[in-house]
Coordinates of C-alpha atoms in Angstrom, one line a residue:
Chain A
D1 CA 83.0 127.0 188.3
A2 CA 85.3 129.4 189.8
K3 CA 87.7 131.3 187.4
T4 CA 91.2 132.6 188.2
T5 CA 93.0 135.9 187.4
Q6 CA 96.6 136.3 187.2
P7 CA 99.1 138.9 186.1
T8 CA 100.2 138.3 182.4
S9 CA 103.8 138.4 183.3
M10 CA 106.5 138.8 185.9
D11 CA 110.2 139.3 186.2
C12 CA 112.2 137.8 189.0
A13 CA 115.9 138.1 190.0
E14 CA 117.7 134.9 190.3
G15 CA 118.1 134.0 193.9
R16 CA 115.1 136.0 195.2
A17 CA 111.8 134.9 196.1
A18 CA 109.0 135.1 193.5
N19 CA 105.6 135.7 194.8
L20 CA 103.0 134.9 192.2
P21 CA 99.4 136.0 192.9
C22 CA 96.0 134.5 191.9
N23 CA 92.6 135.8 192.5
H24 CA 89.7 133.3 192.6
S25 CA 86.9 135.4 194.1
T26 CA 84.2 133.0 193.2
I27 CA 85.7 129.8 194.6
S28 CA 83.3 127.5 196.3
G29 CA 84.0 125.6 199.5
N30 CA 84.8 122.4 198.1
E31 CA 87.2 123.6 195.3
Y32 CA 90.9 123.2 195.6
V33 CA 93.6 125.8 194.2
Y34 CA 96.2 123.9 192.0
W35 CA 99.4 125.3 190.6
Y36 CA 101.1 124.0 187.7
R37 CA 103.8 125.3 185.6
Q38 CA 104.9 124.8 182.0
I39 CA 108.4 125.2 180.7
H40 CA 108.6 125.9 177.0
S41 CA 107.7 123.0 174.7
Q42 CA 107.1 120.6 177.7
G43 CA 104.0 119.3 179.4
P44 CA 102.7 121.0 182.5
Q45 CA 104.5 120.2 185.9
Y46 CA 102.4 119.9 189.0
I47 CA 103.7 122.2 191.8
I48 CA 101.4 122.4 194.6
H49 CA 97.8 122.5 195.8
G50 CA 95.5 123.5 198.7
L51 CA 92.2 123.8 200.0
K52 CA 92.2 126.2 203.1
N53 CA 95.6 125.7 204.9
N54 CA 98.8 127.0 203.6
E55 CA 101.0 124.2 202.1
T56 CA 104.7 123.8 201.5
N57 CA 106.6 121.2 199.6
E58 CA 110.0 120.9 198.1
M59 CA 109.2 123.2 195.2
A60 CA 107.2 126.0 196.5
S61 CA 104.6 127.3 199.3
L62 CA 101.2 128.1 198.8
I63 CA 99.4 130.8 200.7
I64 CA 95.7 131.0 200.8
T65 CA 93.9 133.8 202.2
E66 CA 91.4 133.2 205.0
D67 CA 88.5 134.1 202.9
R68 CA 90.0 131.8 200.1
K69 CA 89.5 134.4 197.4
S70 CA 93.0 134.7 196.6
S71 CA 96.4 132.8 196.8
T72 CA 100.1 133.3 196.4
L73 CA 102.5 130.8 195.1
I74 CA 106.0 131.4 196.5
L75 CA 109.1 130.0 194.9
P76 CA 111.6 130.7 197.7
H77 CA 114.9 131.0 195.7
A78 CA 114.1 131.5 192.0
T79 CA 116.5 130.0 189.4
L80 CA 116.8 130.4 185.9
R81 CA 115.1 127.0 185.4
D82 CA 112.2 128.3 187.1
T83 CA 111.3 130.4 183.9
A84 CA 108.0 129.2 182.9
V85 CA 104.2 130.0 182.5
Y86 CA 102.4 129.4 185.8
Y87 CA 99.0 128.5 185.9
C88 CA 96.6 128.8 188.9
I89 CA 93.7 126.6 188.4
V90 CA 90.7 126.1 190.8
D91 CA 89.2 122.5 190.6
L92 CA 85.7 122.3 189.4
N93 CA 82.8 120.9 191.2
A94 CA 82.4 117.3 192.0
D95 CA 80.3 116.5 188.9
S96 CA 83.3 117.3 186.6
W97 CA 86.1 116.8 189.0
G98 CA 89.5 116.8 187.5
K99 CA 88.8 118.8 184.4
L100 CA 91.3 121.3 184.7
Q101 CA 90.6 124.4 182.8
F102 CA 93.7 126.4 181.9
G103 CA 93.7 130.1 181.7
A104 CA 96.4 132.3 180.3
G105 CA 98.8 132.0 183.3
T106 CA 101.6 134.1 184.3
Q107 CA 104.8 134.2 182.2
V108 CA 107.7 134.3 184.7
V109 CA 111.1 135.2 183.6
V110 CA 113.9 134.8 186.0
T111 CA 117.0 136.8 185.3
P112 CA 120.5 136.5 186.4
Chain B
G1 CA 106.6 108.9 191.4
A2 CA 103.7 109.8 189.4
V3 CA 105.5 109.7 185.9
V4 CA 103.7 110.0 182.8
S5 CA 105.0 109.2 179.4
Q6 CA 103.9 109.8 175.9
H7 CA 105.1 108.2 172.7
P8 CA 106.1 109.5 170.1
S9 CA 107.5 112.8 171.3
W10 CA 107.0 114.2 167.8
V11 CA 105.5 112.9 164.5
I12 CA 105.5 114.3 161.0
C13 CA 103.0 112.9 158.6
K14 CA 101.3 113.4 155.3
S15 CA 97.9 114.9 155.1
G16 CA 95.1 112.1 155.1
T17 CA 97.1 109.7 157.1
S18 CA 96.2 108.5 160.8
V19 CA 98.5 109.2 163.8
K20 CA 98.3 107.3 167.1
I21 CA 99.7 108.8 170.3
E22 CA 100.2 106.8 173.4
C23 CA 100.0 107.8 176.9
R24 CA 101.3 105.8 179.9
S25 CA 101.2 106.2 183.6
L26 CA 104.6 104.4 184.5
D27 CA 104.3 104.0 188.3
F28 CA 100.6 104.3 189.1
Q29 CA 97.3 103.2 187.9
A30 CA 94.9 106.0 186.4
T31 CA 91.4 105.2 186.2
T32 CA 91.0 108.7 184.3
M33 CA 93.2 110.2 181.8
F34 CA 92.8 113.4 179.9
W35 CA 93.8 114.7 176.5
Y36 CA 94.6 118.4 175.8
R37 CA 95.7 120.1 172.8
Q38 CA 98.0 123.5 172.7
F39 CA 98.3 125.7 169.8
P40 CA 101.3 128.1 169.5
K41 CA 101.3 130.9 172.1
Q42 CA 97.9 129.6 173.5
S43 CA 97.0 127.7 176.8
L44 CA 96.1 124.1 177.0
M45 CA 92.6 123.1 175.9
L46 CA 90.9 120.1 177.1
M47 CA 89.8 117.7 174.4
A48 CA 88.5 114.7 176.2
T49 CA 88.2 112.7 179.4
S50 CA 89.0 109.1 179.1
N51 CA 87.9 106.6 181.7
E52 CA 89.3 103.0 181.7
G53 CA 87.0 100.5 180.1
S54 CA 84.3 103.1 179.0
K55 CA 83.9 105.5 176.1
A56 CA 85.7 108.9 176.3
T57 CA 83.9 112.0 177.0
Y58 CA 84.5 114.8 174.6
E59 CA 84.5 118.5 174.9
Q60 CA 82.2 120.6 172.8
G61 CA 83.6 121.2 169.4
V62 CA 85.8 118.2 169.4
E63 CA 85.1 115.6 166.8
K64 CA 84.8 112.3 168.5
D65 CA 85.1 110.4 165.1
K66 CA 88.2 112.3 164.3
F67 CA 90.0 111.9 167.7
L68 CA 89.6 108.4 168.7
I69 CA 90.5 107.6 172.3
N70 CA 90.9 104.2 173.8
H71 CA 91.6 103.5 177.5
A72 CA 92.0 99.8 177.7
S73 CA 94.0 99.5 180.8
L74 CA 94.8 101.5 183.9
T75 CA 98.1 102.5 182.5
L76 CA 97.6 103.1 178.8
S77 CA 95.4 105.6 176.8
T78 CA 95.7 106.2 173.2
L79 CA 94.6 109.1 171.0
T80 CA 94.3 108.5 167.2
V81 CA 94.1 111.4 165.0
T82 CA 92.3 110.1 161.9
S83 CA 92.7 111.5 158.4
A84 CA 95.0 114.3 159.7
H85 CA 94.9 117.6 158.1
P86 CA 97.4 120.6 158.5
E87 CA 95.0 122.3 160.9
D88 CA 95.5 119.3 163.2
S89 CA 99.1 120.3 163.7
S90 CA 99.5 120.9 167.4
F91 CA 101.0 119.9 170.7
Y92 CA 98.9 117.0 172.2
I93 CA 99.4 116.6 175.8
C94 CA 97.9 113.8 178.2
S95 CA 97.5 113.6 181.8
A96 CA 96.6 111.0 184.3
K97 CA 94.7 111.4 187.6
L98 CA 96.2 109.6 190.6
A99 CA 93.5 107.4 192.2
G100 CA 92.3 108.8 195.6
D101 CA 93.9 112.1 194.9
G102 CA 92.6 114.8 192.4
T103 CA 96.1 115.8 191.3
Q104 CA 96.7 115.4 187.5
Y105 CA 100.2 114.6 186.3
F106 CA 101.1 115.4 182.6
G107 CA 103.0 113.8 179.9
P108 CA 105.8 115.5 178.1
G109 CA 103.6 116.1 175.0
T110 CA 103.6 115.1 171.4
R111 CA 104.2 117.4 168.7
L112 CA 102.3 116.6 165.5
L113 CA 103.0 118.2 162.1
V114 CA 100.8 117.4 159.2
L115 CA 102.1 118.3 155.9

């Protein structure tokens, strides 16, 4: 099961793009990259996921490198409400599909 | 869409009592639901996987007789903390997996305080 590595914390200025990196060098071919975030004292919120291609939705963009060993979550215009812990998670293999294993994540603080 | 609710949002109980937490998928059917626990300043830890109509699968180190899970319908799973003790005080979060899509959607969590 692939594990992920994320920076412990990041600061971002309000209105600017926030680029959150994630390394998953041992990812296997059938594993997806999921991003969730958790605002203090709330349940995690799904952001986006992808397999090989870059993905974009109303919340964020996900850029996955060609070798799939790393990815970047992009919040295009960070707001104060984007302050949260962001988790990059790689979906486990088919035998235990759906058992998301949360790491420590990246604490993102958006400042005015 | 894909909304998951939990009830209650917080509960305070005396040591030795049992507490039931409900997790509902409001606008979709979930064949699989998951229960997590989160202690302060720590990440989420998976406790068990709940499949509709079958027994839950517990993670290593989680006592199945203490944390009873029932998944009686495609929209409801319950977690009962039996004979709760202060060390069971935590933030309990459920998630539901959307059928045909691996994405999990999380509930808002239930904060349990055992006195």
